[in-house]
């Protein structure tokens, strides 16, 4: 019986750490740039877009597609970083057990 109780206690501890991690992902901020830093995207630890910074030099009314591509690239990279960040934090919180946060990516 003791082993089952210990497993249940460990499960509860892992659940508490995962909940804490989920809450902290809202406040974490990750960034990525494209175009040599001309466009920067900011996301939270869950990958939600929080902001875009665009250098005025990259705004060309004759070539809006270039700016669009740079924005997409920066956002995609920032979201990839958030995914990697959250997965790394999750592995730590779960003690190496394979666990996935619900609603992430």
Tab-separated table of C-alpha atoms in Angstrom:
chain	number	residue	atom	x	y	z
A	1	UNK	CA	0.000	0.000	0.000
A	2	UNK	CA	2.811	2.393	0.766
A	3	UNK	CA	4.074	2.384	-2.829
A	4	UNK	CA	0.658	3.384	-4.156
A	5	UNK	CA	0.411	6.197	-1.622
A	6	UNK	CA	3.885	7.399	-2.557
A	7	UNK	CA	2.984	7.324	-6.266
A	8	UNK	CA	-0.199	9.264	-5.595
A	9	UNK	CA	1.736	11.848	-3.580
A	10	UNK	CA	4.297	12.192	-6.380
A	11	UNK	CA	1.482	12.621	-8.889
A	12	UNK	CA	-0.052	15.386	-6.815
A	13	UNK	CA	3.312	17.129	-6.524
A	14	UNK	CA	3.823	16.947	-10.283
A	15	UNK	CA	0.324	18.322	-10.870
A	16	UNK	CA	1.070	21.248	-8.567
A	17	UNK	CA	4.331	21.994	-10.390
A	18	UNK	CA	2.595	21.802	-13.764
A	19	UNK	CA	-0.120	24.212	-12.599
A	20	UNK	CA	2.545	26.613	-11.360
A	21	UNK	CA	4.349	26.312	-14.692
A	22	UNK	CA	1.171	27.006	-16.652
A	23	UNK	CA	0.593	30.152	-14.639
A	24	UNK	CA	4.172	31.354	-15.092
A	25	UNK	CA	4.102	30.887	-18.883
A	26	UNK	CA	1.720	33.844	-19.170
A	27	UNK	CA	4.347	36.197	-17.767
A	28	UNK	CA	7.461	34.856	-19.505
A	29	UNK	CA	8.493	36.761	-22.623
A	30	UNK	CA	10.525	35.499	-25.550
A	31	UNK	CA	11.610	37.388	-28.647
A	32	UNK	CA	12.860	36.619	-32.122
A	33	UNK	CA	13.940	38.819	-34.992
A	34	UNK	CA	14.133	38.606	-38.747
A	35	UNK	CA	15.778	40.726	-41.393
A	36	UNK	CA	18.848	41.262	-39.269
A	37	UNK	CA	16.797	42.657	-36.413
A	38	UNK	CA	14.567	44.842	-38.576
A	39	UNK	CA	11.432	43.038	-37.323
A	40	UNK	CA	11.128	41.681	-33.781
A	41	UNK	CA	8.244	39.626	-32.411
A	42	UNK	CA	7.481	39.223	-28.690
A	43	UNK	CA	5.485	36.264	-27.394
A	44	UNK	CA	4.682	34.933	-23.963
A	45	UNK	CA	5.722	31.458	-22.822
A	46	UNK	CA	2.545	30.005	-24.283
A	47	UNK	CA	3.360	31.414	-27.724
A	48	UNK	CA	0.725	34.155	-27.668
A	49	UNK	CA	1.852	37.168	-29.683
A	50	UNK	CA	2.419	40.191	-27.426
A	51	UNK	CA	3.975	42.681	-29.803
A	52	UNK	CA	5.795	43.462	-33.024
A	53	UNK	CA	8.546	46.024	-33.519
A	54	UNK	CA	9.345	47.155	-37.051
A	55	UNK	CA	12.314	49.318	-37.994
A	56	UNK	CA	11.161	52.171	-40.214
A	57	UNK	CA	13.886	51.387	-42.732
A	58	UNK	CA	12.198	48.114	-43.671
A	59	UNK	CA	8.863	49.780	-44.526
A	60	UNK	CA	8.816	50.022	-48.302
A	61	UNK	CA	5.438	50.917	-49.847
A	62	UNK	CA	6.693	49.425	-53.112
A	63	UNK	CA	7.381	46.021	-51.518
A	64	UNK	CA	4.844	45.176	-48.788
A	65	UNK	CA	5.420	41.455	-49.345
A	66	UNK	CA	8.953	41.719	-47.960
A	67	UNK	CA	7.671	43.232	-44.719
A	68	UNK	CA	4.920	40.626	-44.512
A	69	UNK	CA	7.488	37.848	-44.898
A	70	UNK	CA	9.713	39.355	-42.211
A	71	UNK	CA	6.795	39.613	-39.781
A	72	UNK	CA	5.758	36.015	-40.411
A	73	UNK	CA	9.351	34.806	-39.969
A	74	UNK	CA	9.833	36.704	-36.703
A	75	UNK	CA	6.521	35.509	-35.249
A	76	UNK	CA	7.142	31.897	-36.281
A	77	UNK	CA	10.612	31.904	-34.713
A	78	UNK	CA	9.354	33.506	-31.494
A	79	UNK	CA	6.606	30.890	-31.235
A	80	UNK	CA	9.146	28.110	-31.855
A	81	UNK	CA	11.264	29.503	-29.036
A	82	UNK	CA	8.212	29.603	-26.764
A	83	UNK	CA	7.399	25.982	-27.627
A	84	UNK	CA	10.966	24.872	-26.875
A	85	UNK	CA	11.011	26.945	-23.688
A	86	UNK	CA	7.718	25.513	-22.402
A	87	UNK	CA	8.702	21.937	-23.278
A	88	UNK	CA	12.004	22.335	-21.447
A	89	UNK	CA	10.282	23.796	-18.396
A	90	UNK	CA	7.666	21.029	-18.530
A	91	UNK	CA	10.316	18.299	-18.535
A	92	UNK	CA	11.850	19.898	-15.457
A	93	UNK	CA	8.509	20.228	-13.675
A	94	UNK	CA	7.534	16.632	-14.444
A	95	UNK	CA	10.857	15.201	-13.360
A	96	UNK	CA	11.582	13.890	-16.860
A	97	UNK	CA	8.220	12.185	-17.302
A	98	UNK	CA	6.586	12.721	-20.714
A	99	UNK	CA	3.852	15.259	-19.997
A	100	UNK	CA	2.292	17.869	-22.256
A	101	UNK	CA	0.612	21.080	-21.181
A	102	UNK	CA	-2.983	21.185	-22.368
A	103	UNK	CA	-3.718	23.954	-24.849
A	104	UNK	CA	-0.115	24.572	-25.803
A	105	UNK	CA	0.857	24.410	-29.435
